[in-house]
Coordinates of C-alpha atoms and ligand atoms in Angstrom, one line a residue:
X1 CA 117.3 116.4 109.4
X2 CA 117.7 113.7 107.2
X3 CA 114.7 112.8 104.6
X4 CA 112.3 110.3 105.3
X5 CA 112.7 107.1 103.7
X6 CA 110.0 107.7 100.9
X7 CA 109.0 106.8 97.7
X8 CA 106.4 107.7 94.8
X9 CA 105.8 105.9 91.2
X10 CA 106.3 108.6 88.6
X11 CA 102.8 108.1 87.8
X12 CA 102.0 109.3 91.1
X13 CA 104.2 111.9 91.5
X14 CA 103.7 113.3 87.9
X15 CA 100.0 113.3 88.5
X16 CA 100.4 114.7 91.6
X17 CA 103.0 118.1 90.0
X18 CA 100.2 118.7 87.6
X19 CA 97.2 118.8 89.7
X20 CA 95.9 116.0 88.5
X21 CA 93.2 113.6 90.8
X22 CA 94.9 111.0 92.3
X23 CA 93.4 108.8 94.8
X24 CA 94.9 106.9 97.7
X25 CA 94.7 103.2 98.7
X26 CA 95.1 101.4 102.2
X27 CA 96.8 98.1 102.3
X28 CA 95.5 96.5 105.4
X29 CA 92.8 95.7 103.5
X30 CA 94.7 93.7 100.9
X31 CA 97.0 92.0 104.0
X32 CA 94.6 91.6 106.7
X33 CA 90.8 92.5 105.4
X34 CA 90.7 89.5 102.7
X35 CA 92.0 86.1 102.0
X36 CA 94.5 85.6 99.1
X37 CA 93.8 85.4 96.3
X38 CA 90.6 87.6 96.5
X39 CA 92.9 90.0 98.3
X40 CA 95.2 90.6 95.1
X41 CA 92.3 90.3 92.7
X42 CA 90.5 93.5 94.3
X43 CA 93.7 95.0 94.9
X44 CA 94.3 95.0 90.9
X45 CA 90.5 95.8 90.3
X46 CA 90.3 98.6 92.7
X47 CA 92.8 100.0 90.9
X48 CA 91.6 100.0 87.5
X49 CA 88.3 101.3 89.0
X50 CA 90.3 104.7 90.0
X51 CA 91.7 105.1 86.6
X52 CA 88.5 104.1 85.0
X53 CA 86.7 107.4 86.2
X54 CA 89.7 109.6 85.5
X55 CA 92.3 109.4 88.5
X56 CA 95.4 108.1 89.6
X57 CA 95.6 105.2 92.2
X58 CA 98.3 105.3 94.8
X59 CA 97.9 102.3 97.0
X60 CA 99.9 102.5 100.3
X61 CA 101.9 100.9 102.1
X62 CA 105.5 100.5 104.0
X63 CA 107.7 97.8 102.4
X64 CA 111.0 97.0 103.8
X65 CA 111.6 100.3 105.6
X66 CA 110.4 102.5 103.4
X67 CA 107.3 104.3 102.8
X68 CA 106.2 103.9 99.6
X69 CA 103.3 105.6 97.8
X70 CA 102.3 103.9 94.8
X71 CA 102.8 99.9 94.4
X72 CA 104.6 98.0 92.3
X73 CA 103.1 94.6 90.8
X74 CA 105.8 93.0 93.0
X75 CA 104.9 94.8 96.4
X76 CA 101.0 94.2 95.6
X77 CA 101.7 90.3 95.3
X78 CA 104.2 90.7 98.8
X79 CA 101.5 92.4 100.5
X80 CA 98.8 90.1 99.1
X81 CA 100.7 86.3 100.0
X82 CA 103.4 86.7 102.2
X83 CA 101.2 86.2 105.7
X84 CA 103.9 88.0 107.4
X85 CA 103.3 91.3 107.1
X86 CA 102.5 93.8 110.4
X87 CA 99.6 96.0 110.4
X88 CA 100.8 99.8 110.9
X89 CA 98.6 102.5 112.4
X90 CA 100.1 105.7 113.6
X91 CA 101.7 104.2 116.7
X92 CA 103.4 101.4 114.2
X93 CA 105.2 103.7 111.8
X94 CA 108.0 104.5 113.1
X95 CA 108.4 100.7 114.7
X96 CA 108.5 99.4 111.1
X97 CA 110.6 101.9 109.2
X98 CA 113.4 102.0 112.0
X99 CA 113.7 98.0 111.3
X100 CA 113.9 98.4 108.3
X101 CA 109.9 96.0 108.3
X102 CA 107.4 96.1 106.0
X103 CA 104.0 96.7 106.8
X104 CA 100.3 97.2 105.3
X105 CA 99.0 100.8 106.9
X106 CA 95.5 100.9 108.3
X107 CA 93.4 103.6 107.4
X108 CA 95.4 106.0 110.1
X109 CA 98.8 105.5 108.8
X110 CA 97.8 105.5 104.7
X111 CA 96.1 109.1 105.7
X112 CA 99.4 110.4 107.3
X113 CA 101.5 108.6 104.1
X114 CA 99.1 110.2 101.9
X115 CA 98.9 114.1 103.3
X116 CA 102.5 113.7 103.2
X117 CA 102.4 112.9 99.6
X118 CA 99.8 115.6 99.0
X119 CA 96.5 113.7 98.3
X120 CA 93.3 115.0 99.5
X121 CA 90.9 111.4 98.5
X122 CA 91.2 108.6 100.0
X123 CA 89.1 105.3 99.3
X124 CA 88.8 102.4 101.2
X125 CA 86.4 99.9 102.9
X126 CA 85.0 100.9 106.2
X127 CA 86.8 102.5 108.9
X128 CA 87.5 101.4 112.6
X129 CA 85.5 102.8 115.1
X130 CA 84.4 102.8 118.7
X131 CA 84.0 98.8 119.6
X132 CA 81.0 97.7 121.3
X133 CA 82.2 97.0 124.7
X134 CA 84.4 100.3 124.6
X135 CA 83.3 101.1 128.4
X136 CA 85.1 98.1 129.3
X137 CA 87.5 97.8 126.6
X138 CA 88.7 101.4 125.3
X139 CA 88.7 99.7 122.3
X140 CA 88.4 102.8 119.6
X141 CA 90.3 102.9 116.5
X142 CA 93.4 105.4 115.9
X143 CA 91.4 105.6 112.8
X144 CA 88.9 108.3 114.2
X145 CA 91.9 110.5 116.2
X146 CA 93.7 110.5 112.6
X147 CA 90.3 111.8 111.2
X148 CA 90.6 114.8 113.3
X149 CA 94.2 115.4 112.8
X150 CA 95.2 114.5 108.9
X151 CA 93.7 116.8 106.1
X152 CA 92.7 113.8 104.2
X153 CA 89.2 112.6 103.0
X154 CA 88.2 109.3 103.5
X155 CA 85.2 107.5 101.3
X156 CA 84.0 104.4 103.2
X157 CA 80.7 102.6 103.3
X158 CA 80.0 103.7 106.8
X159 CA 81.4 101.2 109.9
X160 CA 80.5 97.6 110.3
X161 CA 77.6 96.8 113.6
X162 CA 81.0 94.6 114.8
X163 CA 81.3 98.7 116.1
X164 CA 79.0 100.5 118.0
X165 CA 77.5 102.9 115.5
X166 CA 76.2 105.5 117.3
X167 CA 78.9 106.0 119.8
X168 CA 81.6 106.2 116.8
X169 CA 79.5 109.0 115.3
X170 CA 79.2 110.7 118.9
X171 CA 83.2 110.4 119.1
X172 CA 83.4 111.7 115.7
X173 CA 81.3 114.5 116.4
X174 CA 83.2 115.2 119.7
X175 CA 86.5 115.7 117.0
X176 CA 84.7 117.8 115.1
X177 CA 85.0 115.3 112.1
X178 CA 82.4 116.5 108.9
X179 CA 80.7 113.1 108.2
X180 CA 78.1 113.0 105.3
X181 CA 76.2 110.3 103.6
X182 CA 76.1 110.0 99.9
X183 CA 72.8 109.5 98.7
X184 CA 71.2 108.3 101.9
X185 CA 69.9 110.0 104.7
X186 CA 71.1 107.2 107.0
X187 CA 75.0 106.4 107.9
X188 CA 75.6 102.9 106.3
X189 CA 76.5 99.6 108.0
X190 CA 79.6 98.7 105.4
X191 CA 77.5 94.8 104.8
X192 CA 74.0 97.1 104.8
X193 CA 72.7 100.2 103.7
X194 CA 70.6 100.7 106.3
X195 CA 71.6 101.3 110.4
X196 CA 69.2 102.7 111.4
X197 CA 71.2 105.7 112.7
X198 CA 70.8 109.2 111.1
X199 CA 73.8 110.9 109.0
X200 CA 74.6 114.3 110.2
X201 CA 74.7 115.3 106.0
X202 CA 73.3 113.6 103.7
X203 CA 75.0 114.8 100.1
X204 CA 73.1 113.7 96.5
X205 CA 76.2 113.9 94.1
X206 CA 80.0 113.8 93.9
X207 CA 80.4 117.3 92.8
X208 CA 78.8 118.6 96.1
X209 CA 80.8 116.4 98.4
X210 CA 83.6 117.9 96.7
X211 CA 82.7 121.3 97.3
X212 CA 82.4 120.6 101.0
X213 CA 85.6 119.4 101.4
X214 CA 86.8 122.5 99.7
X215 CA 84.9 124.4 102.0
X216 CA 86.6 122.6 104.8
X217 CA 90.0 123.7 103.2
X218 CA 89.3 127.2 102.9
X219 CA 88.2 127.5 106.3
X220 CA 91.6 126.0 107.5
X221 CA 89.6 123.6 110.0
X222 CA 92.5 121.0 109.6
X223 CA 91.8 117.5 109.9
X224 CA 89.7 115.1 107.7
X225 CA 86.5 114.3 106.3
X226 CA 84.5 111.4 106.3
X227 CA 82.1 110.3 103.2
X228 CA 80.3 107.3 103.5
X229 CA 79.0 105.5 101.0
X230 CA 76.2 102.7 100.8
X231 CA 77.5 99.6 99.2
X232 CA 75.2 98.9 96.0
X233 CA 71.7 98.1 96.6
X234 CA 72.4 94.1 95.3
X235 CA 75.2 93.7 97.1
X236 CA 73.6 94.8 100.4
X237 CA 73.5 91.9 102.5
X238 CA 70.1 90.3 104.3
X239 CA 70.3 92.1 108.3
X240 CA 69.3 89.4 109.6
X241 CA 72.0 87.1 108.1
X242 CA 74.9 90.0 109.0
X243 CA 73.2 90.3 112.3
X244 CA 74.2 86.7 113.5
X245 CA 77.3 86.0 111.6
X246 CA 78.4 89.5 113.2
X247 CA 77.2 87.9 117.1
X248 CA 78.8 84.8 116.7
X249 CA 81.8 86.6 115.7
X250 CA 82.0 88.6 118.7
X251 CA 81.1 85.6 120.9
X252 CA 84.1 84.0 119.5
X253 CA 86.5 86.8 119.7
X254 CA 85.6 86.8 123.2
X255 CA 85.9 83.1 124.0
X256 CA 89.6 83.3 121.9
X257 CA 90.6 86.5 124.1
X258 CA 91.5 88.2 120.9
X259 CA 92.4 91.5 121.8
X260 CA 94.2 94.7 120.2
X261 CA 95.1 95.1 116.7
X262 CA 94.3 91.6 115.9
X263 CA 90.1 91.9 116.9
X264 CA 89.2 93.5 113.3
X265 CA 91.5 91.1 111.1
X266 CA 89.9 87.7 113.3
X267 CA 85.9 89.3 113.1
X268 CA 85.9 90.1 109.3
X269 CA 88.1 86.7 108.8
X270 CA 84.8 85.1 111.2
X271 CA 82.2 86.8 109.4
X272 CA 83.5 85.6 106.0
X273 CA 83.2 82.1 107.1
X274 CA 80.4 82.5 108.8
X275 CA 79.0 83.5 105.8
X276 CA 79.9 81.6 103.1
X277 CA 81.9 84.0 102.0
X278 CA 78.5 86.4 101.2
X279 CA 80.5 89.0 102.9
X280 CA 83.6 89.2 100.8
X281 CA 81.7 89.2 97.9
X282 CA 79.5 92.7 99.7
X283 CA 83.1 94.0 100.9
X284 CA 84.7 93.3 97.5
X285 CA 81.9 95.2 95.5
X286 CA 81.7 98.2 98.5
X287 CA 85.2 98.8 98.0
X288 CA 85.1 99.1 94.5
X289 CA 82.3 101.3 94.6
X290 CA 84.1 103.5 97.1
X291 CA 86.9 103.9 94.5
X292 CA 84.6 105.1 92.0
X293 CA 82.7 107.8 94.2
X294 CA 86.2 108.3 95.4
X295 CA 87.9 109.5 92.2
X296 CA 85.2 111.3 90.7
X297 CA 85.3 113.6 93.9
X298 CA 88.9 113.7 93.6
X299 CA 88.8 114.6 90.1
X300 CA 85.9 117.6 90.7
X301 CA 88.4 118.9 93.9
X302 CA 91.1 119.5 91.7
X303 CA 88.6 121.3 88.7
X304 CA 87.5 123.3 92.0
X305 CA 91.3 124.1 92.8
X306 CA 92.1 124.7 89.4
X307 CA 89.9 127.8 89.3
X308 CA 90.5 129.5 92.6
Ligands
PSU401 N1 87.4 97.3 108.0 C1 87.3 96.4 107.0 N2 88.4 95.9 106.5 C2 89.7 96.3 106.9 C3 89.7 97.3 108.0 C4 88.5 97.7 108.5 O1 86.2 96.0 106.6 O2 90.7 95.9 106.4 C5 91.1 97.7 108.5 C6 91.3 99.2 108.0 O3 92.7 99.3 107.6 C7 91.1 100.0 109.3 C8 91.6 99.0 110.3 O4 91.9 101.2 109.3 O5 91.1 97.7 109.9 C9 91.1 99.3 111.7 O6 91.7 98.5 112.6 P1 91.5 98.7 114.2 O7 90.1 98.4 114.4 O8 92.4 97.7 114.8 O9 91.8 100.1 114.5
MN402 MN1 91.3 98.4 118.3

């Protein structure tokens, strides 16, 4: 069989020979999550908040046909302000690469790029989920099926109320997805702390988190873990303002017919105007802090696989 078309930074792949903690990226965030510029400028700062607490970012994403783990300046800016680029979950991947297309990958196809590459933390916003409307719709993120299949872990700050909460923790359950809050006894709403819905674990520091997930290893379970996060308590964002902005989003969405792969991209595009923007400025900061929780577990895993 001939190899995949694949590549890794030498900081990345060194990183990754030694044992070191490295932490993977998504990109749909950066192509279809944000507008530019604030897209780039929390690409670059996400970054820097991996290496500031001690591991090695590996944002990912496909780029002309190849799979590429790690990003140059030049792909980051590509990714960030071309306005062309395709949004690749699982089912896209092999779409993209056999045309030779670039891509940003979702939070499904950055955990398949990322077990490949042999990295166990994963950090990004909020996940998809079970839409509200999924009786009619079937709308449920790939995300949740890549949970149970790819032995990645995934920090985000829960799943926006644009999803149906409760059912996407049922679903997850139904996988037999591990899903733990950190530092809460509630699962976040991504724009709130609060939901109003009951983690199944709630987990007080970083070090424990990462002793579950090597639990999870040594029992050979397979599949992922979910850790979500609270954004920040002054970044949380007033309910009743996310409340509305999130209806009229959904009203519109529905009035527009926007269906598929494009629903998530058009909401959290709505909600930002809606807004004023208020919600970038919560998603920017979440993210951030999702990188931070994210490399200090990744940096405790490898301690913890050091030793046994
Ligand atoms: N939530 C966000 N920002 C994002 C996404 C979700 O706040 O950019 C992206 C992630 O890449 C996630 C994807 O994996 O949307 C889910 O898309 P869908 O709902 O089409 O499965
Ligand atoms: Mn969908």
């Amino acid at each position: 069989m001939k190899s995949l078309p694949y590549h890794t930074t030498e900081a990345v792949a060194d990183a990754l020979a030694e044992g070191r903690p490295v932490v993977a990226l998504e990109s749909t965030i950066i192509s279809h999550g944000m507008p530019y510029p604030q897209n780039l400028e929390t690409a670059h700062v996400v970054e820097s908040v991996v290496r500031e607490n001690g591991a090695v970012p590996a944002t990912i994403a496909l780029i002309r046909g190849q799979i590429r783990v790690g990003l140059s300046e030049n792909d980051l800016h590509f990714l960030a302000g071309s306005g062309d680029i395709h949004k690749a979950s699982r089912r896209d991947m092999a779409y993209v690469l056999s045309q030779g297309k670039s891509a940003a990958t979702t939070v499904s196809a950055t955990m398949i790029c990322a077990e490949m590459a042999g990295i166990k933390v994963f950090a990004t916003g909020g996940i998809g989920g079970v839409h509200r409307g999924a009786a009619q719709t079937f709308d449920i993120s790939a995300d949740l099926q890549e949970l149970a299949r790819t032995r990645v872990a995934v920090v985000s700050a829960g799943v926006k109320s644009i999803l149906d909460i409760p059912l996407t923790l049922e679903y997850l359950e139904t996988l037999g997805v591990p899903v733990v809050s950190l530092g809460t006894d509630e699962f976040p709403a991504f724009y709130t702390r609060n939901s109003g819905v009951r983690a199944p674990f709630r987990l007080d520091t970083e070090d424990e988190v990462a002793r579950m997930i090597f639990a999870h290893e040594q029992l050979h379970l397979g599949g992922g873990f979910l850790i979500a996060n609270p954004v920040p308590e002054q970044w949380s964002m007033e309910k009743s303002t996310i409340d509305q902005a999130i209806e009229s989003a959904l009203a519109a969405a529905d009035t527009q017919g926007i269906s598929g792969k494009d629903v998530t991209p058009f909401l959290l595009a709505k909600i930002a105007g809606i807004t004023d923007g208020e919600s970038l400025v919560s998603n920017i900061q979440l993210v951030q802090n999702n990188a931070r929780a994210a490399a200090r577990i990744a940096g405790r895993l490898s301690e913890l696989n050091a030793v046994h």
